[in-house]
N, CA, C and O of each residue as an XYZ file, in Angstrom:
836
protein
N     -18.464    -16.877    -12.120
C     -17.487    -15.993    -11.473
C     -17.290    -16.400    -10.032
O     -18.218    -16.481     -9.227
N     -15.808    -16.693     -9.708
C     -15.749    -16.910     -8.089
C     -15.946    -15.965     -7.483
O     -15.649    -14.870     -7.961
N     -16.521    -16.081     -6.208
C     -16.657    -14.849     -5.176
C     -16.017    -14.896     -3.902
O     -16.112    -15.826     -3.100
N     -15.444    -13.979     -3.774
C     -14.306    -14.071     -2.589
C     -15.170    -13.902     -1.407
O     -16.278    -13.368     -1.358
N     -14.527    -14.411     -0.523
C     -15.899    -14.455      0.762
C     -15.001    -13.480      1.665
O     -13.862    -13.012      1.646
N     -16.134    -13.436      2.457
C     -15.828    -12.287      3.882
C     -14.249    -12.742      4.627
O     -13.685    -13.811      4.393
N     -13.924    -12.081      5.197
C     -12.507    -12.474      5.788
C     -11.787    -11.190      6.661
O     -12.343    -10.167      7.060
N     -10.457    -11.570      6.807
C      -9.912    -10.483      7.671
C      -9.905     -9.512      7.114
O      -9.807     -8.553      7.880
N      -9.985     -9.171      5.739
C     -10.433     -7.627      4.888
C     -11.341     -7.722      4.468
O     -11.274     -7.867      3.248
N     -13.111     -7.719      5.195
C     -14.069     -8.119      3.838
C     -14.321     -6.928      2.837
O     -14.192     -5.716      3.004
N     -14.734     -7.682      1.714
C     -14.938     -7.251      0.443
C     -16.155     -7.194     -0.131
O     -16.109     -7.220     -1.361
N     -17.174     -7.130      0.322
C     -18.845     -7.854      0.214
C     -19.149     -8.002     -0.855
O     -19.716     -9.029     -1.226
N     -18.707     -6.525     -2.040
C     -19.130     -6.494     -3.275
C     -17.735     -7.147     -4.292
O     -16.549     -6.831     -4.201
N     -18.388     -8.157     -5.258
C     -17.311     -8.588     -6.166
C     -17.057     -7.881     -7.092
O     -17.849     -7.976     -8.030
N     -16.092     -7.061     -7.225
C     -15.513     -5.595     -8.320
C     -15.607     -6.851     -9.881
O     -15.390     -8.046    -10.081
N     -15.964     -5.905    -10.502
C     -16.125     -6.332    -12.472
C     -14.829     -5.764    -12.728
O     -14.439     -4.705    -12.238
N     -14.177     -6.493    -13.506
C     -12.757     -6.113    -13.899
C     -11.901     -4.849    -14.528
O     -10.753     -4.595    -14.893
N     -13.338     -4.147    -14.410
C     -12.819     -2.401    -14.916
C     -12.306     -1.948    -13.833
O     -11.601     -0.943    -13.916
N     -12.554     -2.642    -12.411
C     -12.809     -1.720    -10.843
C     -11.343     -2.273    -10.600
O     -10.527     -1.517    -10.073
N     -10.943     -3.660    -10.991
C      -9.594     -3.997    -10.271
C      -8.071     -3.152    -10.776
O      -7.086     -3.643    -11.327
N      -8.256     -2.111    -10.468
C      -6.795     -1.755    -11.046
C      -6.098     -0.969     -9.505
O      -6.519     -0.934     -8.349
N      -4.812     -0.381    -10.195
C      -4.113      0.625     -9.392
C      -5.576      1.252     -8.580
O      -6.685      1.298     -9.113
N      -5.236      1.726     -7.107
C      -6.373      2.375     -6.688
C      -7.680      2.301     -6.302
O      -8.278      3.056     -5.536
N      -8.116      1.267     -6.929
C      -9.231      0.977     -6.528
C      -9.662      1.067     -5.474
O      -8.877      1.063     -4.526
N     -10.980      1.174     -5.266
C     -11.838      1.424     -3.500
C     -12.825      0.576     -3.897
O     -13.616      0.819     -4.808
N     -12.788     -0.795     -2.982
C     -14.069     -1.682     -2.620
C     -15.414     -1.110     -2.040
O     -15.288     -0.293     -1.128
N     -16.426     -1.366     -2.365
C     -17.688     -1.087     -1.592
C     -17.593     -2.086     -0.436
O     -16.671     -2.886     -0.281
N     -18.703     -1.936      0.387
C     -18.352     -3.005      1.410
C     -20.186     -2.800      2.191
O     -20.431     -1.673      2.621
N     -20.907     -3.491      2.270
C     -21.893     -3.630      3.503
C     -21.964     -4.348      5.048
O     -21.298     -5.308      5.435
N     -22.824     -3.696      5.685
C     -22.948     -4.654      6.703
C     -23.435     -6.182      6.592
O     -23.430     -7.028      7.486
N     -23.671     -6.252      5.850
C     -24.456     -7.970      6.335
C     -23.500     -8.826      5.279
O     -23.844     -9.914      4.818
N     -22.415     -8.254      5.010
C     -21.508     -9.542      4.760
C     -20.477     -9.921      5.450
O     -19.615    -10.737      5.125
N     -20.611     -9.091      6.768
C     -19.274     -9.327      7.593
C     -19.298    -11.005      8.226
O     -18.294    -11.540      8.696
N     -20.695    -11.697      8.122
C     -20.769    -12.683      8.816
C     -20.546    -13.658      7.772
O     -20.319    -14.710      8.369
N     -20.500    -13.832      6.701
C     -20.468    -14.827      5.585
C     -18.794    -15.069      5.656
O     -17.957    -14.251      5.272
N     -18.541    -16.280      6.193
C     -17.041    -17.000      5.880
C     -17.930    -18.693      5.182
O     -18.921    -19.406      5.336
N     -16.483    -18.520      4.268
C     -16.386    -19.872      3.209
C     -15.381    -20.280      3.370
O     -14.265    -19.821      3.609
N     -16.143    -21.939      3.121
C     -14.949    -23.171      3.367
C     -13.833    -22.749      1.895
O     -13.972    -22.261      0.774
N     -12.275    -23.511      3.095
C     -11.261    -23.423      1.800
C     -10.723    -24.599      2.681
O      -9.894    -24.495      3.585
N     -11.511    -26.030      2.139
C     -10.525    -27.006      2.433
C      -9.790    -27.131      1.782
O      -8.916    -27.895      2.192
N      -9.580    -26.580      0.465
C      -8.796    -27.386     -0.830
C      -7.007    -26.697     -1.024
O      -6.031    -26.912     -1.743
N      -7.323    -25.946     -0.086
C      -6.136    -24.706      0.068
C      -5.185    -24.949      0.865
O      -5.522    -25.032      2.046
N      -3.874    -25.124      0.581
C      -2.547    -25.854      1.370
C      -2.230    -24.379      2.398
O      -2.023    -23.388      1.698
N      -2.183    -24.181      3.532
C      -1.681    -23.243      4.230
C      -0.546    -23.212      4.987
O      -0.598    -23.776      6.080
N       0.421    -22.705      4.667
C       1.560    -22.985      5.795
C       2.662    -21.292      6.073
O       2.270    -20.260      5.529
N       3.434    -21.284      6.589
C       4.230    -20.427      6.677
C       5.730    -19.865      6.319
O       6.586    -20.524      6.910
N       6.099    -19.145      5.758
C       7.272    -19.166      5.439
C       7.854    -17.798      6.437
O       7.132    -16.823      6.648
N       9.003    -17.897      6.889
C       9.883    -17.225      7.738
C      11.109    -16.840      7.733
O      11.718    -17.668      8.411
N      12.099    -15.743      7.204
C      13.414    -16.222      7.387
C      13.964    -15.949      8.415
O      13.637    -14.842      8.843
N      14.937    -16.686      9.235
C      15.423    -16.800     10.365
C      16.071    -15.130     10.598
O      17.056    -14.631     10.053
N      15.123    -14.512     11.609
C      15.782    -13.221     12.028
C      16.564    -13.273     13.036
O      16.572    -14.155     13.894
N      17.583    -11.879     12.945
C      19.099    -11.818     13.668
C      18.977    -11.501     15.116
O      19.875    -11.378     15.949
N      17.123    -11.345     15.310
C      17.419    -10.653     16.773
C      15.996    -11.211     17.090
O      15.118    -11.311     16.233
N      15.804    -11.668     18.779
C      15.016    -11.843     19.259
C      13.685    -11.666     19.528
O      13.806    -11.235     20.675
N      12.608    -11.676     19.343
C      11.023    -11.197     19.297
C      10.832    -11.793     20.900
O      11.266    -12.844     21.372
N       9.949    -10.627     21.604
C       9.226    -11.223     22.315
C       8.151    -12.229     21.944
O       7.631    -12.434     20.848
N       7.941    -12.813     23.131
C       6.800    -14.174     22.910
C       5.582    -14.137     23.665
O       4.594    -14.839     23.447
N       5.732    -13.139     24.708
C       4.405    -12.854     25.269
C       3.145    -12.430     24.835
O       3.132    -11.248     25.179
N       2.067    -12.674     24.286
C       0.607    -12.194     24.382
C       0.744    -10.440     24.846
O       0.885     -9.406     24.193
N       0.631    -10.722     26.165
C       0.464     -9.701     26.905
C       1.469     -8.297     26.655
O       1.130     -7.149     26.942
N       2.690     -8.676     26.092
C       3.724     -7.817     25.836
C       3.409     -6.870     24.366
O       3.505     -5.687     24.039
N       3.051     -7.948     23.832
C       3.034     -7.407     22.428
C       2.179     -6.271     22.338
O       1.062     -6.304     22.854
N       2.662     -5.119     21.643
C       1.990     -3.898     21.602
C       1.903     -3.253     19.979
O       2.570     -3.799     19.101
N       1.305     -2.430     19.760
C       1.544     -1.808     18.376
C       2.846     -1.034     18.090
O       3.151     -0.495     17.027
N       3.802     -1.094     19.624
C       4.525     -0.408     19.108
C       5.828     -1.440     18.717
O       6.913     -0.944     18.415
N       5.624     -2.927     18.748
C       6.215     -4.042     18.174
C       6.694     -3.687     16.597
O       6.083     -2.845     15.939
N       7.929     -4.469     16.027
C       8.342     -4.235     15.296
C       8.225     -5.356     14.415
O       8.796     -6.432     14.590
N       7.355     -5.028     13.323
C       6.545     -6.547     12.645
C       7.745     -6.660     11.595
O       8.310     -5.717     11.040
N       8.047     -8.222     11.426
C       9.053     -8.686     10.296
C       8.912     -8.074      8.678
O       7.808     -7.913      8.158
N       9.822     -7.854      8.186
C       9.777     -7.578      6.672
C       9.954     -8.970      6.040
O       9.300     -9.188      5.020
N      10.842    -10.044      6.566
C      10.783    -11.400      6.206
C      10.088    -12.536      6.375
O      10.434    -13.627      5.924
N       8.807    -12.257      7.210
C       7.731    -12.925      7.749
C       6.362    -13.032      6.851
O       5.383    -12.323      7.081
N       6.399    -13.698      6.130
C       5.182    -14.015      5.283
C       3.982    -15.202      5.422
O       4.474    -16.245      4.992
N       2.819    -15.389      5.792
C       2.214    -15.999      5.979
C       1.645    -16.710      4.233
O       1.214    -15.919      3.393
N       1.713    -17.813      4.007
C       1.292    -18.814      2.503
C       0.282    -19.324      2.790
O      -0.096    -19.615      3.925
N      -0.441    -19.538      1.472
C      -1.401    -20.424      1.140
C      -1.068    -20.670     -0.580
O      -0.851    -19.912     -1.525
N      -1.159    -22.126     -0.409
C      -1.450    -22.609     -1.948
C      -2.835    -22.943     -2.956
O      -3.905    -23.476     -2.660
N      -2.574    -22.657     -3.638
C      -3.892    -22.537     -4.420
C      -3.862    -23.202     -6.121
O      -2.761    -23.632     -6.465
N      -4.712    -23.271     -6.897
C      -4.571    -24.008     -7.852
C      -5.661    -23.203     -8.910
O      -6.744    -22.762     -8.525
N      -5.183    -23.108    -10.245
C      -6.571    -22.020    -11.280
C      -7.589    -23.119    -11.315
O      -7.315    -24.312    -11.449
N      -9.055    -22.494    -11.154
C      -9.821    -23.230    -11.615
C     -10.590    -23.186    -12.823
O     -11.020    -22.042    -12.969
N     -10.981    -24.030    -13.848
C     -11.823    -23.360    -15.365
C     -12.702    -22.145    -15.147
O     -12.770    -21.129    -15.839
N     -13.302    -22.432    -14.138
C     -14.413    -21.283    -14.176
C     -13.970    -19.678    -13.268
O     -14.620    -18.695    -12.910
N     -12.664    -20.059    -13.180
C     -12.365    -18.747    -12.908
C     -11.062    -18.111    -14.374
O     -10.058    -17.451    -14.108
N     -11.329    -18.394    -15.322
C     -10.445    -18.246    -16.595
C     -11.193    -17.198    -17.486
O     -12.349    -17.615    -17.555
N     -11.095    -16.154    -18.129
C     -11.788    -15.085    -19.206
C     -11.783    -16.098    -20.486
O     -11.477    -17.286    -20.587
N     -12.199    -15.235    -21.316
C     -12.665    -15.258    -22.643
C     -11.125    -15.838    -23.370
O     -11.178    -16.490    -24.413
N      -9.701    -15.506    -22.661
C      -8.453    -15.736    -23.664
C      -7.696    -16.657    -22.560
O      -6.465    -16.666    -22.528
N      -8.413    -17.376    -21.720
C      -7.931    -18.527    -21.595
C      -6.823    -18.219    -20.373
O      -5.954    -19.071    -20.188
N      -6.836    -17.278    -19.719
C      -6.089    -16.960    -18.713
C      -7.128    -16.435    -17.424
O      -8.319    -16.366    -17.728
N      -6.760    -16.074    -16.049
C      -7.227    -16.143    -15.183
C      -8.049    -14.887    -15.049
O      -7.355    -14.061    -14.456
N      -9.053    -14.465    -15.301
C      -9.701    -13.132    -14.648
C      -9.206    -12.145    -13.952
O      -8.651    -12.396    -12.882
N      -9.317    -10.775    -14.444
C      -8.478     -9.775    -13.271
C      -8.966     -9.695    -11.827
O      -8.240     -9.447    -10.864
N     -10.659    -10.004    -11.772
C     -11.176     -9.772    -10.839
C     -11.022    -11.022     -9.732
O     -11.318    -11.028     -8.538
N     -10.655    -11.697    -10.269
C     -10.025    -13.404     -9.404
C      -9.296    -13.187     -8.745
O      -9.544    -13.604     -7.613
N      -7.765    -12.332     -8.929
C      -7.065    -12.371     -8.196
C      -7.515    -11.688     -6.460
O      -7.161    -11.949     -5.311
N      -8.566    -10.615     -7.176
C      -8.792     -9.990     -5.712
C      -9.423    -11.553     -4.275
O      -9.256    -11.834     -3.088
N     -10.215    -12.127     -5.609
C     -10.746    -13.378     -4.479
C      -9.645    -14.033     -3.817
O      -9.666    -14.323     -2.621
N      -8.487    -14.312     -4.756
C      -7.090    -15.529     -4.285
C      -6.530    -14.110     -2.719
O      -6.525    -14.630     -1.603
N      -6.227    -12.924     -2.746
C      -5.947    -12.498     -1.703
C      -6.674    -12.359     -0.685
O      -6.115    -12.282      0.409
N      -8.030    -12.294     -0.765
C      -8.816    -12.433      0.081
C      -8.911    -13.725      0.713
O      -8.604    -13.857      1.897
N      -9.366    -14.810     -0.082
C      -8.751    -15.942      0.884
C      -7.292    -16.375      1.805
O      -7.082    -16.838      2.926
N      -6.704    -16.070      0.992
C      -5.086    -15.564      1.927
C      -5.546    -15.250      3.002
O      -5.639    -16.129      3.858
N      -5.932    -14.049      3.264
C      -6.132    -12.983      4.141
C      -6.996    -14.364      5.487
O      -6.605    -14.733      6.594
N      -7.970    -14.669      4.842
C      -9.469    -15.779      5.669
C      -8.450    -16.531      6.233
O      -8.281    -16.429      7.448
N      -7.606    -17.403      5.461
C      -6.585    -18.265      6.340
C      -6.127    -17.528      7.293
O      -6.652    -17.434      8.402
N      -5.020    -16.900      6.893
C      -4.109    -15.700      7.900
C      -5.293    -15.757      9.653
O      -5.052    -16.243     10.758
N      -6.186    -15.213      9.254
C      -6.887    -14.938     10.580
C      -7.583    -15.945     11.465
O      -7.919    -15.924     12.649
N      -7.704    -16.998     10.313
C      -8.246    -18.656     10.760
C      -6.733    -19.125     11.638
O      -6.558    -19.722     12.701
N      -6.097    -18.728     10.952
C      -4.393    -19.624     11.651
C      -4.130    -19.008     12.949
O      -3.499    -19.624     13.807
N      -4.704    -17.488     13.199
C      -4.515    -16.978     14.827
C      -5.684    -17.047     15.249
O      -6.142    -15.953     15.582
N      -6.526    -18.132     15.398
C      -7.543    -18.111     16.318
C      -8.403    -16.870     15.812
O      -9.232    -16.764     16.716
N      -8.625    -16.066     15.066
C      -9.341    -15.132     15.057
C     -10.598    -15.023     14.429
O     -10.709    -14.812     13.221
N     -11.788    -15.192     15.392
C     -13.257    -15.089     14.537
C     -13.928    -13.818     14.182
O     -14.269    -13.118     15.136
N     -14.218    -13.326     12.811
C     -14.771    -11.869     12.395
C     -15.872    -12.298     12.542
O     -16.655    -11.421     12.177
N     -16.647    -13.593     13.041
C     -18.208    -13.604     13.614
C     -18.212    -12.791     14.770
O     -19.060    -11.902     14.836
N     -17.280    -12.971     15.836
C     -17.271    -12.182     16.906
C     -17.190    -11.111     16.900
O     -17.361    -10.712     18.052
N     -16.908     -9.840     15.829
C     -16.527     -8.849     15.982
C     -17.510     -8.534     15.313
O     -17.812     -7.346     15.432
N     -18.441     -9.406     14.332
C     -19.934     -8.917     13.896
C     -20.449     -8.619     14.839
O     -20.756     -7.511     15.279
N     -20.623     -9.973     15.352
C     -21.599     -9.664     17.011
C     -21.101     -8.996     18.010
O     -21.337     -9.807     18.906
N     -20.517     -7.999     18.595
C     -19.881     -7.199     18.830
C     -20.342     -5.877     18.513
O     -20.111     -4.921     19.252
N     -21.352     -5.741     16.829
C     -21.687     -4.391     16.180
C     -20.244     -4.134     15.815
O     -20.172     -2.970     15.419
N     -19.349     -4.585     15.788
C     -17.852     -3.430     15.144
C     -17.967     -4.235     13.835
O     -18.655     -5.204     13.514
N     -16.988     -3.438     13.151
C     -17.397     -4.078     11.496
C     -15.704     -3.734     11.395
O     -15.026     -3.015     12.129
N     -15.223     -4.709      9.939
C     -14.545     -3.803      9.012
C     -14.610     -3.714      7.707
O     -15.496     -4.299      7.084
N     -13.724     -3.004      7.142
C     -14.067     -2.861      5.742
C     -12.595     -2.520      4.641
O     -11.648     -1.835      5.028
N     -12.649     -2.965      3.663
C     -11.563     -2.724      2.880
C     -11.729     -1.348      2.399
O     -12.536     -1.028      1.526
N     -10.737     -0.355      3.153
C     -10.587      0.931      2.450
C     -10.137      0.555      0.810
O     -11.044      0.415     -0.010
N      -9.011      0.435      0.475
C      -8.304      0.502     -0.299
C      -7.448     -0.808     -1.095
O      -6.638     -1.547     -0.535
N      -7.769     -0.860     -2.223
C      -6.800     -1.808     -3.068
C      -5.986     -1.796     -3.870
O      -6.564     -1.793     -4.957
N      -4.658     -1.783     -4.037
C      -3.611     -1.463     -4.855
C      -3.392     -2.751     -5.879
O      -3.221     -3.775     -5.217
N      -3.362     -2.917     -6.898
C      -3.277     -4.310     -7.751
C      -2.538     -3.943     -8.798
O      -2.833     -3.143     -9.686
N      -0.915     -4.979     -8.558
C       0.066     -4.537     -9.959
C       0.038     -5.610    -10.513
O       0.574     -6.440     -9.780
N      -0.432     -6.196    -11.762
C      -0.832     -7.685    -12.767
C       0.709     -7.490    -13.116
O       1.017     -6.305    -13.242
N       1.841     -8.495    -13.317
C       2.897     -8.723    -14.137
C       2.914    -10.446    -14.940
O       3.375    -10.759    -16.037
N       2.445    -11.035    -14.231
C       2.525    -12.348    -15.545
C       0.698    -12.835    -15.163
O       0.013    -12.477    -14.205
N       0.343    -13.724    -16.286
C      -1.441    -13.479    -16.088
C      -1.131    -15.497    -15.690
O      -0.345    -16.221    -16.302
N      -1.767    -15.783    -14.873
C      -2.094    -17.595    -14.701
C      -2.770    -18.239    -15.487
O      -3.887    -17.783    -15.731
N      -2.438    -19.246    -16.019
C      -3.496    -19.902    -17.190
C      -4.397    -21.205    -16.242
O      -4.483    -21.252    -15.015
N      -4.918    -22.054    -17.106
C      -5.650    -22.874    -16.685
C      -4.623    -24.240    -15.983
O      -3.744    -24.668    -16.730
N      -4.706    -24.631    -15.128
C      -4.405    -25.360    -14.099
C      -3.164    -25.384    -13.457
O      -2.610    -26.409    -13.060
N      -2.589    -23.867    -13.327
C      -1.548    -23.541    -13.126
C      -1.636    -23.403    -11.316
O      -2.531    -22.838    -10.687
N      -0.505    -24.052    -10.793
C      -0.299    -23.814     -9.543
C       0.150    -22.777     -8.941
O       0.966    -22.225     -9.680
N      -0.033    -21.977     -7.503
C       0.580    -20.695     -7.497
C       0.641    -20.622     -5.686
O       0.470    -21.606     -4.967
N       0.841    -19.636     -5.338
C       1.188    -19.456     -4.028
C       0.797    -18.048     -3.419
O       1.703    -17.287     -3.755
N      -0.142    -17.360     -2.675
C      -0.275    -16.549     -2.703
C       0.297    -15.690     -0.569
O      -0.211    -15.819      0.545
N       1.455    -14.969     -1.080
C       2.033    -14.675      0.555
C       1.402    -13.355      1.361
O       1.085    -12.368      0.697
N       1.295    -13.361      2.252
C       0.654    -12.478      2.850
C       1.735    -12.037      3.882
O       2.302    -12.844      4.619
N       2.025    -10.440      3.881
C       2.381    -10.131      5.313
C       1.508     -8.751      5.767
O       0.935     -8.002      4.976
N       1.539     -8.647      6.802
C       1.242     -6.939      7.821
C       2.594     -5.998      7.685
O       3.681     -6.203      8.223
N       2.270     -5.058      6.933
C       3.736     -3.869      7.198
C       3.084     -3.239      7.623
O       3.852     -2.324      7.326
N       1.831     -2.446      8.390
C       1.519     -1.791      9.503
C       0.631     -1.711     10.017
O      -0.304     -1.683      9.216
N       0.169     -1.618     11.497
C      -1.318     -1.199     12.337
C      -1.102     -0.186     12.818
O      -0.050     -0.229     13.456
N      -1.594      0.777     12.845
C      -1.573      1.892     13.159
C      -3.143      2.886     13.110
O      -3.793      2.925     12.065
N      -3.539      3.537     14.195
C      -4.438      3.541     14.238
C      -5.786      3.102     14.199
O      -6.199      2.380     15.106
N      -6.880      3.611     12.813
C      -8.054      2.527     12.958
C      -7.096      1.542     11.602
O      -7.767      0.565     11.268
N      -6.267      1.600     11.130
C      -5.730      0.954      9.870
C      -4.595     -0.002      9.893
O      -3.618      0.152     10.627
N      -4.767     -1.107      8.975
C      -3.889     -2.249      8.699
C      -3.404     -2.030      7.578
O      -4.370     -2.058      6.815
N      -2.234     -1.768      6.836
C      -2.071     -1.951      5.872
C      -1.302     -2.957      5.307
O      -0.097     -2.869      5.544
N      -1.647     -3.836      4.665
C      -1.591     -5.160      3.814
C      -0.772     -5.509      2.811
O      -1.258     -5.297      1.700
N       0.638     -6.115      2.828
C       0.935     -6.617      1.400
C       0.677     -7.973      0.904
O       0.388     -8.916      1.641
N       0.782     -8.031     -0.268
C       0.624     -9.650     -0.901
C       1.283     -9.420     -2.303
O       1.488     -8.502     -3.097
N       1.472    -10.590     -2.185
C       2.518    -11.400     -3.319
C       1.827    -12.244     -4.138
O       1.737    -12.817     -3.052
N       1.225    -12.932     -4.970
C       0.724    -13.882     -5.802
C       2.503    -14.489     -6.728
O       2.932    -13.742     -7.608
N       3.205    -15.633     -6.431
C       4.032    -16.423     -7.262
C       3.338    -18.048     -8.067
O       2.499    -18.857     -7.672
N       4.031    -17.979     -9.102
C       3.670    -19.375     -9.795
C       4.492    -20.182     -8.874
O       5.353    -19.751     -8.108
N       3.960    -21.948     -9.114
C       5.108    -22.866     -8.316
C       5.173    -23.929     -9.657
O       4.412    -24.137    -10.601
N       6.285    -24.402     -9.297
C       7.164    -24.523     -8.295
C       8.218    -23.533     -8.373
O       8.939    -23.361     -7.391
N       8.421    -22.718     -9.663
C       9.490    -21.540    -10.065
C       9.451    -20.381     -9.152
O      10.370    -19.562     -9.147
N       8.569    -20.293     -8.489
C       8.106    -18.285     -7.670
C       8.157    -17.508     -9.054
O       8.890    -16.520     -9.045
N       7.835    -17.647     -9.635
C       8.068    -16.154    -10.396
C       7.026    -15.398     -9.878
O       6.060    -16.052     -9.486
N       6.952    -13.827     -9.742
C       5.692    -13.275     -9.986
C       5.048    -12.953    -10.745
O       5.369    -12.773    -11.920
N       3.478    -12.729    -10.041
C       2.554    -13.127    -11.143
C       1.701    -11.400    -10.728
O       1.284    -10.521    -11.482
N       1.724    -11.497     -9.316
C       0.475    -10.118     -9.012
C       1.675     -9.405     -7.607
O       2.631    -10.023     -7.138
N       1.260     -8.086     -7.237
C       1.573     -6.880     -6.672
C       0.448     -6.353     -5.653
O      -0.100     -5.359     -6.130
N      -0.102     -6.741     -4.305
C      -0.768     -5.588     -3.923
C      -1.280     -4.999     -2.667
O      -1.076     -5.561     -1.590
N      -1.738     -4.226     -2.733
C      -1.418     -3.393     -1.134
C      -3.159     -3.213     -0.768
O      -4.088     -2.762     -1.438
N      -3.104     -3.649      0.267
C      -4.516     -3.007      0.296
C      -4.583     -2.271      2.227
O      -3.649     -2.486      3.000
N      -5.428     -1.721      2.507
C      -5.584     -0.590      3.524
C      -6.908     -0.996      4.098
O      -7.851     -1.145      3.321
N      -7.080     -1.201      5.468
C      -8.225     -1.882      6.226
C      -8.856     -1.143      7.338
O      -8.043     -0.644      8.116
N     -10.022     -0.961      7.588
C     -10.430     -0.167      8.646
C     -11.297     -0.733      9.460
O     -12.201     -1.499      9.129
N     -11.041     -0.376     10.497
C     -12.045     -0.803     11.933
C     -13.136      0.356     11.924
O     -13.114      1.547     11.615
N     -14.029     -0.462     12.368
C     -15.523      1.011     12.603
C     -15.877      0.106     13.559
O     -15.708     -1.112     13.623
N     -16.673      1.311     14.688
C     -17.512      1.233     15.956
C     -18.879      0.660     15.164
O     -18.829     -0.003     14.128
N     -20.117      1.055     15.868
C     -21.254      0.369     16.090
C     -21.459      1.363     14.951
O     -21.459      0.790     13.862
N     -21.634      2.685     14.878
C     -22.137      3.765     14.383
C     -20.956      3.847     13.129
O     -20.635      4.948     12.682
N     -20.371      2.635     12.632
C     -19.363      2.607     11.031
C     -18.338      3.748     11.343
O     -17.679      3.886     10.313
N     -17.907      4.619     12.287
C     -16.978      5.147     12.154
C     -15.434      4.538     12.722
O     -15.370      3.656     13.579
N     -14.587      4.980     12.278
C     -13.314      4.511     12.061
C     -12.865      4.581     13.493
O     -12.958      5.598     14.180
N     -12.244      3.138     14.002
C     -11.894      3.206     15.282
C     -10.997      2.674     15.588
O     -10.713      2.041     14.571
N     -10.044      2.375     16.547
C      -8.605      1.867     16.637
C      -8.392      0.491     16.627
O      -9.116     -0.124     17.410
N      -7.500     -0.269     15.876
C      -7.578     -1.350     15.540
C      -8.165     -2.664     16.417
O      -7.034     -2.878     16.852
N      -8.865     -3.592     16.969
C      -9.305     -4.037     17.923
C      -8.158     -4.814     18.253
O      -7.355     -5.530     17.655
N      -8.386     -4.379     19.547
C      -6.928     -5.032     20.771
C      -6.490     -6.299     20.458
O      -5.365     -6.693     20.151
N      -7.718     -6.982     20.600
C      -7.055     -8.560     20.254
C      -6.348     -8.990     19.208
O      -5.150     -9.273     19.205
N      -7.246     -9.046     18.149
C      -6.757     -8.829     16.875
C      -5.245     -8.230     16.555
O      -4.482     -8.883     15.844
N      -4.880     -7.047     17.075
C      -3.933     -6.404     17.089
C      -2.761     -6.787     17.611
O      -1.627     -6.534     17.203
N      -3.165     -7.520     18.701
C      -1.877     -8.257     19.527
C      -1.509     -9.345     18.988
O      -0.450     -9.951     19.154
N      -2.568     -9.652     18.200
C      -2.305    -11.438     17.549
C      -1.511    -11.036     16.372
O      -0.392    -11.524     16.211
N      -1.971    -10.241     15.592
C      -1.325     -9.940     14.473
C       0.144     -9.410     14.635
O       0.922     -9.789     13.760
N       0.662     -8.568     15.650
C       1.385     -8.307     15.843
C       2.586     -9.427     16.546
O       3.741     -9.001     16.570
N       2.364    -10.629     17.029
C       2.932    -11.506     17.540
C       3.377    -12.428     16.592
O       4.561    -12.668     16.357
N       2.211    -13.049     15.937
C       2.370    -13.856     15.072
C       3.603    -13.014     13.548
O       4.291    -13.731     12.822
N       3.580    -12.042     13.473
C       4.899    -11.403     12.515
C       5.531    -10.643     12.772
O       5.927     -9.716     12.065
N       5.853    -10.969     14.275
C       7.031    -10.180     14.622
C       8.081    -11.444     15.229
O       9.299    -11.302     15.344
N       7.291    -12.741     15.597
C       8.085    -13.753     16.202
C       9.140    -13.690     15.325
O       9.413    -12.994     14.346
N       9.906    -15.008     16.195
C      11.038    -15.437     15.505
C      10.717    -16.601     14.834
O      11.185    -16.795     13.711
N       9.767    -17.641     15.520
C       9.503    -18.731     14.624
C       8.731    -18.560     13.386
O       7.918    -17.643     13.259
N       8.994    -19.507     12.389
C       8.165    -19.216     11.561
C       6.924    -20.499     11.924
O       5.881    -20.551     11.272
């Protein structure tokens, strides 16, 4: 079974495929916030469509009260592997949660952003919430694309969409939303961390892709 590693939503515990549906709630501990895994094998790039109106470009400007793109999607490519395939020869339900989670590890690798630092720090986060809609299942050595954007920060919370498409066609394949929380030293829920927040907010609200 693949295991999705720590990242900009960690996930510590790997859900058994009864847990991945509509709704779901991840467990999450402290001592996996520091575990990141290599993804050399993973094509990362960006897709953008050219918006009608200007984004600021400043660091310093960017605020939460920025207006993040609906056409701004951050990619990574990916490929099925055998040992992530069930019993009927198609991809595991519980896999897909790993393919967004790595998404997610890039996404925060591509803005400079280290969740070692925010270990050491004592702040943590944790995946509140996972929404997962399955519409076509991936077979064995099927290529795919998995997009990531931010539709909101707000408060201690991020909330997350993703896309899973086959390539070279896009069709879709997966649906899902997931909900992220910041905690202080003492695990309670705290406002999204500044940096983080400004980066995220810059990087999908620009104009470039």
């Amino acid at each position: 079974m693949h295991r999705p590693p720590t990242n900009i939503a960690p996930n510590t515990h790997h859900p058994p495929p009864c847990l991945v549906h509509a709704g779901a709630r991840a467990n999450w501990s402290r001592s996996g916030h520091l575990a990141m895994l290599s993804s050399k094998s993973r094509h990362v790039k960006v897709l953008a469509v050219p918006a009608s109106s200007s984004q600021g470009n400043s660091n310093n400007n960017i605020s939460q009260h920025t207006k993040l793109r609906t056409d701004k999607f951050f990619e990574v490519e990916m490929a099925v592997h055998d040992n992530e395939l069930d019993e009927y020869g198609v991809v595991n339900n519980a896999i897909y949660v790993a393919y967004i989670h790595n998404a997610r590890e890039d996404l925060a690798a591509s803005i400079g952003f280290s969740m070692a630092s925010i270990a050491r720090t004592g702040n943590a986060m944790a995946l509140l919430e996972l929404n997962l809609k399955y519409l076509k299942p991936l077979r064995r050595g099927a290529k795919f694309v998995v997009k990531v954007r931010i539709v909101q920060i707000k408060g201690a919370r991020i909330l997350v969409d993703h896309f899973i498409e086959t390539l070279p066609d896009h069709k879709l394949v997966l649906e899902a939303t997931a909900t992220i929380v910041c905690l202080n030293k003492d695990y309670r829920p705290t406002r999204v961390f500044p940096e983080m927040s400004s980066k995220l907010h810059q990087f999908f609200s620009s104009k470039d892709g």
